[in-house]
Amino acid sequence: MSLRCAILTALVERPSTGRELTRRFDSSIGYFWHATHQQIYRELGNMADDGLIQPHASQLKGRGAPRCYEITETGEEHLRTWVHSGQEPVTVKDPLLVRLRAAAVLGGIDMREQVQQHLDYHRSLLETYRSIEERDFSRLPGTQRERVQYLILRAGIDTELSWANWCAKALEQLGTEQTRRHP
Amino acid sequence: MSLRCAILTALVERPSTGRELTRRFDSSIGYFWHATHQQIYRELGNMADDGLIQPHASQLKGRGAPRCYEITETGEEHLRTWVHSGQEPVTVKDPLLVRLRAAAVLGGIDMREQVQQHLDYHRSLLETYRSIEERDFSRLPGTQRERVQYLILRAGIDTELSWANWCAKALEQLGTEQTRRHP
DNA sequence: ATTACCATGTAAGTAGTTACATGATTGT
DNA sequence: ACAATCATGTAACTACTTACATGGTAAT
């Protein structure tokens, strides 16, 4: 449901082809809802069948031809209803923490490199977010819509900051644990 | 793979029945990897087929009888290999942020109640973590294994704290946006 | 014309969710 | 004996991942 509605939201912002949506899910939208092009094309097909979107009434040719979709009134209604509906159950999934616990239980496994990789990843994502922040939101206040988009970006920044700090702390501890610099 | 290895880790800690594992996934393990009892029983069956675990050689009766599983050497080897293997691609999924963006794009939707519910949820989880922290990790340092488990708990605390703060900030902004207390 | 890349898909396999079924145990 | 609950599952469905296929367009 969330993928469907994330796509609908993107199409309200502006009509797009599958390829364009894929690119948008690789950058902005993908920062809070990840999706591959296979998911997107399939969902576009399903939504067209359900009448939530329709191909732009211009060029519609064969297989390899770009098809630009726009949202229908039914689609907007669907999106509006979903936005108001209660939230789904939270399902936490963090493989790194599973690995850490496994390593602690098995014993004798050095996890510093993996934590370091995560630290690098979170720092790099944080940097990306910071540059978006500077580029798009440096002069406040802006419209209400812009301010909410800034809020969403802040969620990403806060999350990455929190994880980067945690990784640094973890590295510190794993370091003193296993290398015994000052025995 | 992560579910499989989360279960294997739990079984290294101590042999358990499906029911016990389900309970453990409802509390401690579930704080960083969520799973339902249906997933767990199916995975237990698959892993037994693959020789990674075996039922304790005590009472094995019919359908409704509890079966206590323990990890095999093959299973431990499998877990050890997985722990060392590189991490899987991160797939972010946050329905609240999707809803927020949709609401901003559609316009005229008050999201404060939903954000408030999230705030309540994160605060309550934070409180749970804090009480575990006090109960299990108040006197440091403890063994290396305990310290890693504390690190994992800290990840949860940091995450919830970060989200709670973000929700509070968001509420503040959505409040001034939409109620116009000082026009 | 060939190569490279763009855009749209298909197929098979894996993982997760929801709803339901059945045997065992416990309390009254 | 019966109901409630515990424990273990099955089945059908939905979502996601991975690998591959096909047609279209542009550069050389």
GROMACS .gro file of C-alpha atoms (C1' of nucleotides) in nm:
model
  422
    1MET     CA    1   0.000   0.000   0.000
    2SER     CA    2   0.279   0.240   0.085
    3LEU     CA    3   0.459   0.183  -0.245
    4ARG     CA    4   0.136   0.245  -0.432
    5CYS     CA    5   0.074   0.566  -0.243
    6ALA     CA    6   0.433   0.682  -0.268
    7ILE     CA    7   0.400   0.653  -0.646
    8LEU     CA    8   0.064   0.831  -0.643
    9THR     CA    9   0.217   1.115  -0.444
   10ALA     CA   10   0.500   1.141  -0.695
   11LEU     CA   11   0.244   1.157  -0.977
   12VAL     CA   12   0.047   1.432  -0.805
   13GLU     CA   13   0.367   1.632  -0.792
   14ARG     CA   14   0.403   1.573  -1.165
   15PRO     CA   15   0.310   1.309  -1.426
   16SER     CA   16   0.603   1.081  -1.501
   17THR     CA   17   0.716   0.776  -1.695
   18GLY     CA   18   0.830   0.460  -1.521
   19ARG     CA   19   1.188   0.555  -1.589
   20GLU     CA   20   1.147   0.899  -1.436
   21LEU     CA   21   0.979   0.750  -1.130
   22THR     CA   22   1.266   0.505  -1.095
   23ARG     CA   23   1.511   0.794  -1.093
   24ARG     CA   24   1.302   0.982  -0.839
   25PHE     CA   25   1.293   0.673  -0.619
   26ASP     CA   26   1.670   0.654  -0.646
   27SER     CA   27   1.702   1.003  -0.503
   28SER     CA   28   1.444   1.209  -0.315
   29ILE     CA   29   1.155   0.969  -0.261
   30GLY     CA   30   1.392   0.679  -0.206
   31TYR     CA   31   1.530   0.847   0.104
   32PHE     CA   32   1.222   0.735   0.290
   33TRP     CA   33   1.074   0.465   0.067
   34HIS     CA   34   1.301   0.242  -0.136
   35ALA     CA   35   1.177   0.073  -0.458
   36THR     CA   36   1.333  -0.090  -0.765
   37HIS     CA   37   1.224  -0.033  -1.124
   38GLN     CA   38   1.066  -0.380  -1.138
   39GLN     CA   39   0.840  -0.295  -0.846
   40ILE     CA   40   0.752   0.038  -0.999
   41TYR     CA   41   0.658  -0.091  -1.345
   42ARG     CA   42   0.447  -0.369  -1.199
   43GLU     CA   43   0.270  -0.132  -0.961
   44LEU     CA   44   0.208   0.113  -1.247
   45GLY     CA   45   0.043  -0.168  -1.443
   46ASN     CA   46  -0.172  -0.270  -1.148
   47MET     CA   47  -0.274   0.087  -1.071
   48ALA     CA   48  -0.368   0.151  -1.434
   49ASP     CA   49  -0.584  -0.165  -1.419
   50ASP     CA   50  -0.746  -0.032  -1.103
   51GLY     CA   51  -0.812   0.305  -1.264
   52LEU     CA   52  -0.598   0.502  -1.018
   53ILE     CA   53  -0.370   0.632  -1.293
   54GLN     CA   54  -0.386   0.664  -1.672
   55PRO     CA   55  -0.131   0.705  -1.947
   56HIS     CA   56  -0.107   1.059  -2.079
   57ALA     CA   57  -0.325   1.072  -2.390
   58SER     CA   58  -0.040   1.153  -2.626
   59GLN     CA   59   0.200   0.901  -2.775
   60LEU     CA   60   0.127   0.538  -2.692
   61LYS     CA   61   0.323   0.294  -2.903
   62GLY     CA   62   0.474  -0.049  -2.857
   63ARG     CA   63   0.688  -0.208  -2.591
   64GLY     CA   64   0.997   0.009  -2.561
   65ALA     CA   65   0.811   0.339  -2.583
   66PRO     CA   66   0.799   0.571  -2.280
   67ARG     CA   67   0.454   0.600  -2.126
   68CYS     CA   68   0.380   0.905  -1.913
   69TYR     CA   69   0.126   0.837  -1.639
   70GLU     CA   70  -0.094   1.086  -1.457
   71ILE     CA   71  -0.316   1.035  -1.153
   72THR     CA   72  -0.695   1.009  -1.194
   73GLU     CA   73  -0.960   1.145  -0.959
   74THR     CA   74  -1.014   0.794  -0.827
   75GLY     CA   75  -0.641   0.779  -0.760
   76GLU     CA   76  -0.637   1.105  -0.571
   77GLU     CA   77  -0.933   0.990  -0.365
   78HIS     CA   78  -0.752   0.665  -0.288
   79LEU     CA   79  -0.440   0.854  -0.180
   80ARG     CA   80  -0.639   1.094   0.037
   81THR     CA   81  -0.812   0.806   0.216
   82TRP     CA   82  -0.483   0.624   0.275
   83VAL     CA   83  -0.317   0.934   0.420
   84HIS     CA   84  -0.593   0.958   0.680
   85SER     CA   85  -0.590   0.586   0.763
   86GLY     CA   86  -0.407   0.460   1.072
   87GLN     CA   87  -0.047   0.352   1.052
   88GLU     CA   88   0.067  -0.003   0.987
   89PRO     CA   89   0.257  -0.207   1.245
   90VAL     CA   90   0.622  -0.113   1.276
   91THR     CA   91   0.852  -0.397   1.176
   92VAL     CA   92   1.209  -0.334   1.278
   93LYS     CA   93   1.477  -0.508   1.073
   94ASP     CA   94   1.843  -0.442   1.129
   95PRO     CA   95   2.087  -0.705   1.004
   96LEU     CA   96   2.390  -0.529   1.156
   97LEU     CA   97   2.248  -0.561   1.505
   98VAL     CA   98   2.159  -0.925   1.440
   99ARG     CA   99   2.519  -0.982   1.331
  100LEU     CA  100   2.656  -0.800   1.634
  101ARG     CA  101   2.453  -1.011   1.871
  102ALA     CA  102   2.552  -1.328   1.688
  103ALA     CA  103   2.918  -1.224   1.705
  104ALA     CA  104   2.890  -1.155   2.077
  105VAL     CA  105   2.726  -1.492   2.138
  106LEU     CA  106   2.969  -1.690   1.921
  107GLY     CA  107   3.269  -1.502   2.061
  108GLY     CA  108   3.605  -1.417   1.910
  109ILE     CA  109   3.472  -1.227   1.605
  110ASP     CA  110   3.601  -0.880   1.520
  111MET     CA  111   3.312  -0.667   1.398
  112ARG     CA  112   3.499  -0.339   1.372
  113GLU     CA  113   3.533  -0.342   0.995
  114GLN     CA  114   3.161  -0.393   0.943
  115VAL     CA  115   3.075  -0.118   1.189
  116GLN     CA  116   3.327   0.107   1.017
  117GLN     CA  117   3.155   0.042   0.682
  118HIS     CA  118   2.823   0.139   0.834
  119LEU     CA  119   2.978   0.452   0.978
  120ASP     CA  120   3.109   0.547   0.634
  121TYR     CA  121   2.771   0.481   0.480
  122HIS     CA  122   2.578   0.688   0.731
  123ARG     CA  123   2.827   0.972   0.714
  124SER     CA  124   2.809   0.983   0.337
  125LEU     CA  125   2.429   0.981   0.340
  126LEU     CA  126   2.434   1.254   0.602
  127GLU     CA  127   2.655   1.462   0.378
  128THR     CA  128   2.413   1.415   0.089
  129TYR     CA  129   2.123   1.528   0.306
  130ARG     CA  130   2.321   1.828   0.432
  131SER     CA  131   2.391   1.942   0.079
  132ILE     CA  132   2.023   1.910  -0.014
  133GLU     CA  133   1.942   2.109   0.299
  134GLU     CA  134   2.178   2.384   0.199
  135ARG     CA  135   2.064   2.387  -0.163
  136ASP     CA  136   1.687   2.376  -0.111
  137PHE     CA  137   1.613   2.498   0.240
  138SER     CA  138   1.871   2.756   0.335
  139ARG     CA  139   1.629   3.048   0.325
  140LEU     CA  140   1.325   2.995   0.543
  141PRO     CA  141   1.031   3.003   0.583
  142GLY     CA  142   0.903   2.919   0.231
  143THR     CA  143   0.559   2.773   0.165
  144GLN     CA  144   0.390   2.529   0.398
  145ARG     CA  145   0.458   2.249   0.153
  146GLU     CA  146   0.828   2.332   0.147
  147ARG     CA  147   0.840   2.339   0.524
  148VAL     CA  148   0.690   1.990   0.547
  149GLN     CA  149   0.942   1.867   0.291
  150TYR     CA  150   1.213   2.017   0.507
  151LEU     CA  151   1.071   1.830   0.806
  152ILE     CA  152   1.099   1.507   0.609
  153LEU     CA  153   1.459   1.586   0.522
  154ARG     CA  154   1.527   1.663   0.888
  155ALA     CA  155   1.402   1.316   0.976
  156GLY     CA  156   1.666   1.174   0.745
  157ILE     CA  157   1.937   1.398   0.886
  158ASP     CA  158   1.848   1.314   1.245
  159THR     CA  159   1.841   0.942   1.171
  160GLU     CA  160   2.178   0.939   0.997
  161LEU     CA  161   2.333   1.156   1.263
  162SER     CA  162   2.208   0.925   1.532
  163TRP     CA  163   2.344   0.617   1.354
  164ALA     CA  164   2.678   0.777   1.277
  165ASN     CA  165   2.720   0.869   1.643
  166TRP     CA  166   2.625   0.522   1.751
  167CYS     CA  167   2.872   0.361   1.509
  168ALA     CA  168   3.151   0.584   1.637
  169LYS     CA  169   3.070   0.491   1.995
  170ALA     CA  170   3.052   0.123   1.902
  171LEU     CA  171   3.390   0.136   1.725
  172GLU     CA  172   3.546   0.296   2.028
  173GLN     CA  173   3.416   0.023   2.253
  174LEU     CA  174   3.494  -0.266   2.020
  175GLY     CA  175   3.842  -0.118   1.982
  176THR     CA  176   3.925  -0.112   2.350
  177GLU     CA  177   3.760  -0.451   2.388
  178GLN     CA  178   3.963  -0.636   2.134
  179THR     CA  179   4.292  -0.465   2.068
  180ARG     CA  180   4.373  -0.394   2.434
  181ARG     CA  181   4.583  -0.087   2.354
  182HIS     CA  182   4.658  -0.026   2.723
  183PRO     CA  183   4.667  -0.365   2.891
  184MET     CA  184   1.882  -1.495   0.574
  185SER     CA  185   1.866  -1.256   0.867
  186LEU     CA  186   1.563  -1.428   1.018
  187ARG     CA  187   1.735  -1.763   0.990
  188CYS     CA  188   2.047  -1.627   1.157
  189ALA     CA  189   1.856  -1.439   1.424
  190ILE     CA  190   1.692  -1.769   1.520
  191LEU     CA  191   2.027  -1.951   1.511
  192THR     CA  192   2.174  -1.687   1.742
  193ALA     CA  193   1.884  -1.731   1.980
  194LEU     CA  194   1.941  -2.107   1.979
  195VAL     CA  195   2.312  -2.066   2.052
  196GLU     CA  196   2.212  -1.864   2.355
  197ARG     CA  197   1.986  -2.152   2.460
  198PRO     CA  198   1.783  -2.430   2.294
  199SER     CA  199   1.417  -2.334   2.267
  200THR     CA  200   1.078  -2.444   2.139
  201GLY     CA  201   0.897  -2.247   1.871
  202ARG     CA  202   0.675  -2.095   2.135
  203GLU     CA  203   0.970  -1.977   2.343
  204LEU     CA  204   1.137  -1.829   2.035
  205THR     CA  205   0.816  -1.648   1.952
  206ARG     CA  206   0.814  -1.494   2.297
  207ARG     CA  207   1.179  -1.396   2.267
  208PHE     CA  208   1.105  -1.235   1.930
  209ASP     CA  209   0.824  -1.043   2.095
  210SER     CA  210   1.066  -0.892   2.343
  211SER     CA  211   1.445  -0.874   2.328
  212ILE     CA  212   1.530  -1.007   1.981
  213GLY     CA  213   1.225  -0.839   1.831
  214TYR     CA  214   1.366  -0.499   1.920
  215PHE     CA  215   1.595  -0.526   1.621
  216TRP     CA  216   1.441  -0.807   1.417
  217HIS     CA  217   1.066  -0.854   1.408
  218ALA     CA  218   0.912  -1.195   1.331
  219THR     CA  219   0.575  -1.367   1.377
  220HIS     CA  220   0.520  -1.720   1.504
  221GLN     CA  221   0.426  -1.839   1.155
  222GLN     CA  222   0.759  -1.726   1.017
  223ILE     CA  223   0.943  -1.885   1.305
  224TYR     CA  224   0.779  -2.228   1.279
  225ARG     CA  225   0.830  -2.241   0.904
  226GLU     CA  226   1.193  -2.139   0.934
  227LEU     CA  227   1.247  -2.397   1.210
  228GLY     CA  228   1.109  -2.663   0.976
  229ASN     CA  229   1.330  -2.550   0.689
  230MET     CA  230   1.640  -2.530   0.906
  231ALA     CA  231   1.579  -2.876   1.047
  232ASP     CA  232   1.550  -3.003   0.686
  233ASP     CA  233   1.879  -2.831   0.608
  234GLY     CA  234   2.047  -2.984   0.911
  235LEU     CA  235   2.123  -2.652   1.081
  236ILE     CA  236   1.919  -2.741   1.388
  237GLN     CA  237   1.780  -3.061   1.542
  238PRO     CA  238   1.504  -3.137   1.792
  239HIS     CA  239   1.635  -3.215   2.138
  240ALA     CA  240   1.652  -3.593   2.166
  241SER     CA  241   1.401  -3.616   2.446
  242GLN     CA  242   1.023  -3.623   2.403
  243LEU     CA  243   0.904  -3.608   2.042
  244LYS     CA  244   0.535  -3.676   2.007
  245GLY     CA  245   0.256  -3.569   1.773
  246ARG     CA  246   0.139  -3.237   1.643
  247GLY     CA  247   0.064  -3.024   1.945
  248ALA     CA  248   0.368  -3.138   2.143
  249PRO     CA  249   0.643  -2.885   2.221
  250ARG     CA  250   0.967  -2.957   2.035
  251CYS     CA  251   1.286  -2.809   2.173
  252TYR     CA  252   1.543  -2.731   1.905
  253GLU     CA  253   1.918  -2.697   1.943
  254ILE     CA  254   2.176  -2.577   1.692
  255THR     CA  255   2.402  -2.829   1.514
  256GLU     CA  256   2.766  -2.782   1.422
  257THR     CA  257   2.660  -2.718   1.063
  258GLY     CA  258   2.426  -2.452   1.195
  259GLU     CA  259   2.696  -2.280   1.395
  260GLU     CA  260   2.926  -2.285   1.094
  261HIS     CA  261   2.648  -2.132   0.883
  262LEU     CA  262   2.592  -1.858   1.139
  263ARG     CA  263   2.962  -1.783   1.167
  264THR     CA  264   2.995  -1.749   0.790
  265TRP     CA  265   2.693  -1.520   0.769
  266VAL     CA  266   2.821  -1.293   1.043
  267HIS     CA  267   3.140  -1.236   0.846
  268SER     CA  268   2.960  -1.182   0.514
  269GLY     CA  269   2.903  -0.830   0.383
  270GLN     CA  270   2.587  -0.645   0.469
  271GLU     CA  271   2.274  -0.642   0.255
  272PRO     CA  272   2.147  -0.327   0.083
  273VAL     CA  273   1.964  -0.092   0.316
  274THR     CA  274   1.599  -0.056   0.223
  275VAL     CA  275   1.438   0.236   0.398
  276LYS     CA  276   1.063   0.217   0.449
  277ASP     CA  277   0.877   0.477   0.647
  278PRO     CA  278   0.502   0.504   0.586
  279LEU     CA  279   0.465   0.810   0.812
  280LEU     CA  280   0.703   1.011   0.596
  281VAL     CA  281   0.525   0.894   0.282
  282ARG     CA  282   0.197   1.008   0.437
  283LEU     CA  283   0.346   1.341   0.539
  284ARG     CA  284   0.472   1.410   0.190
  285ALA     CA  285   0.139   1.306   0.041
  286ALA     CA  286  -0.044   1.533   0.284
  287ALA     CA  287   0.183   1.824   0.194
  288VAL     CA  288   0.129   1.765  -0.176
  289LEU     CA  289  -0.248   1.721  -0.152
  290GLY     CA  290  -0.284   2.013   0.088
  291GLY     CA  291  -0.535   2.085   0.364
  292ILE     CA  292  -0.471   1.770   0.567
  293ASP     CA  293  -0.397   1.789   0.939
  294MET     CA  294  -0.132   1.531   1.028
  295ARG     CA  295  -0.084   1.631   1.389
  296GLU     CA  296  -0.281   1.343   1.536
  297GLN     CA  297  -0.079   1.084   1.346
  298VAL     CA  298   0.249   1.246   1.443
  299GLN     CA  299   0.129   1.258   1.803
  300GLN     CA  300   0.056   0.883   1.791
  301HIS     CA  301   0.407   0.821   1.666
  302LEU     CA  302   0.548   1.039   1.942
  303ASP     CA  303   0.356   0.836   2.200
  304TYR     CA  304   0.478   0.513   2.047
  305HIS     CA  305   0.844   0.615   2.040
  306ARG     CA  306   0.830   0.756   2.393
  307SER     CA  307   0.676   0.438   2.525
  308LEU     CA  308   0.937   0.220   2.353
  309LEU     CA  309   1.209   0.449   2.484
  310GLU     CA  310   1.077   0.399   2.834
  311THR     CA  311   1.084   0.022   2.787
  312TYR     CA  312   1.445   0.038   2.674
  313ARG     CA  313   1.539   0.266   2.960
  314SER     CA  314   1.397   0.022   3.213
  315ILE     CA  315   1.587  -0.266   3.053
  316GLU     CA  316   1.898  -0.049   3.067
  317GLU     CA  317   1.851   0.015   3.436
  318ARG     CA  318   1.765  -0.345   3.516
  319ASP     CA  319   2.039  -0.520   3.317
  320PHE     CA  320   2.319  -0.271   3.257
  321SER     CA  321   2.334  -0.034   3.552
  322ARG     CA  322   2.662  -0.172   3.686
  323LEU     CA  323   2.937  -0.169   3.427
  324PRO     CA  324   3.158  -0.303   3.285
  325GLY     CA  325   3.041  -0.670   3.285
  326THR     CA  326   3.161  -0.928   3.034
  327GLN     CA  327   3.243  -0.841   2.673
  328ARG     CA  328   2.925  -1.015   2.562
  329GLU     CA  329   2.718  -0.804   2.799
  330ARG     CA  330   2.884  -0.490   2.676
  331VAL     CA  331   2.797  -0.570   2.314
  332GLN     CA  332   2.440  -0.639   2.421
  333TYR     CA  333   2.438  -0.300   2.588
  334LEU     CA  334   2.563  -0.146   2.265
  335ILE     CA  335   2.269  -0.303   2.083
  336LEU     CA  336   2.030  -0.165   2.343
  337ARG     CA  337   2.192   0.178   2.306
  338ALA     CA  338   2.118   0.163   1.933
  339GLY     CA  339   1.752   0.120   2.020
  340ILE     CA  340   1.760   0.400   2.277
  341ASP     CA  341   1.935   0.640   2.039
  342THR     CA  342   1.692   0.560   1.758
  343GLU     CA  343   1.382   0.611   1.970
  344LEU     CA  344   1.520   0.926   2.124
  345SER     CA  345   1.594   1.067   1.782
  346TRP     CA  346   1.245   0.989   1.655
  347ALA     CA  347   1.075   1.123   1.965
  348ASN     CA  348   1.264   1.450   1.930
  349TRP     CA  349   1.179   1.471   1.563
  350CYS     CA  350   0.809   1.409   1.629
  351ALA     CA  351   0.805   1.683   1.893
  352LYS     CA  352   0.968   1.927   1.652
  353ALA     CA  353   0.726   1.826   1.376
  354LEU     CA  354   0.424   1.874   1.601
  355GLU     CA  355   0.546   2.218   1.695
  356GLN     CA  356   0.581   2.319   1.333
  357LEU     CA  357   0.256   2.160   1.216
  358GLY     CA  358   0.088   2.336   1.506
  359THR     CA  359   0.200   2.684   1.415
  360GLU     CA  360   0.135   2.609   1.050
  361GLN     CA  361  -0.223   2.512   1.083
  362THR     CA  362  -0.378   2.659   1.393
  363ARG     CA  363  -0.230   3.007   1.348
  364ARG     CA  364  -0.219   3.083   1.719
  365HIS     CA  365  -0.073   3.429   1.663
  366PRO     CA  366  -0.209   3.558   1.334
  367DA     C1'  367   2.559  -0.168  -3.929
  368DT     C1'  368   2.715  -0.208  -3.493
  369DT     C1'  369   2.750  -0.079  -3.046
  370DA     C1'  370   2.592   0.132  -2.644
  371DC     C1'  371   2.254   0.270  -2.376
  372DC     C1'  372   1.755   0.385  -2.256
  373DA     C1'  373   1.302   0.223  -2.125
  374DT     C1'  374   0.985  -0.129  -2.031
  375DG     C1'  375   0.899  -0.529  -1.904
  376DT     C1'  376   0.884  -1.110  -1.757
  377DA     C1'  377   0.992  -1.506  -1.468
  378DA     C1'  378   1.143  -1.745  -1.089
  379DG     C1'  379   1.247  -1.751  -0.638
  380DT     C1'  380   1.241  -1.573  -0.156
  381DA     C1'  381   1.032  -1.344   0.233
  382DG     C1'  382   0.655  -1.181   0.494
  383DT     C1'  383   0.142  -1.144   0.616
  384DT     C1'  384  -0.322  -1.293   0.729
  385DA     C1'  385  -0.647  -1.618   0.831
  386DC     C1'  386  -0.741  -2.038   0.978
  387DA     C1'  387  -0.682  -2.549   1.164
  388DT     C1'  388  -0.559  -2.901   1.501
  389DG     C1'  389  -0.370  -3.148   1.896
  390DA     C1'  390  -0.236  -3.094   2.401
  391DT     C1'  391  -0.302  -2.908   2.862
  392DT     C1'  392  -0.532  -2.679   3.234
  393DG     C1'  393  -0.908  -2.503   3.517
  394DT     C1'  394  -1.383  -2.569   3.668
  395DA     C1'  395  -1.708  -3.315   3.033
  396DC     C1'  396  -1.630  -2.884   2.870
  397DA     C1'  397  -1.425  -2.444   2.771
  398DA     C1'  398  -1.024  -2.180   2.745
  399DT     C1'  399  -0.580  -2.146   2.629
  400DC     C1'  400  -0.123  -2.310   2.475
  401DA     C1'  401   0.162  -2.477   2.107
  402DT     C1'  402   0.232  -2.606   1.650
  403DG     C1'  403   0.135  -2.578   1.240
  404DT     C1'  404  -0.107  -2.504   0.690
  405DA     C1'  405  -0.269  -2.236   0.306
  406DA     C1'  406  -0.332  -1.854   0.037
  407DC     C1'  407  -0.190  -1.422  -0.058
  408DT     C1'  408   0.102  -1.018  -0.103
  409DA     C1'  409   0.547  -0.798  -0.144
  410DC     C1'  410   1.017  -0.790  -0.268
  411DT     C1'  411   1.454  -0.950  -0.505
  412DT     C1'  412   1.742  -1.116  -0.872
  413DA     C1'  413   1.832  -1.225  -1.318
  414DC     C1'  414   1.717  -1.187  -1.758
  415DA     C1'  415   1.456  -1.041  -2.210
  416DT     C1'  416   1.302  -0.718  -2.569
  417DG     C1'  417   1.220  -0.313  -2.831
  418DG     C1'  418   1.374   0.175  -2.921
  419DT     C1'  419   1.713   0.556  -2.991
  420DA     C1'  420   2.154   0.778  -3.071
  421DA     C1'  421   2.647   0.798  -3.177
  422DT     C1'  422   3.021   0.644  -3.471
   0.00000   0.00000   0.00000
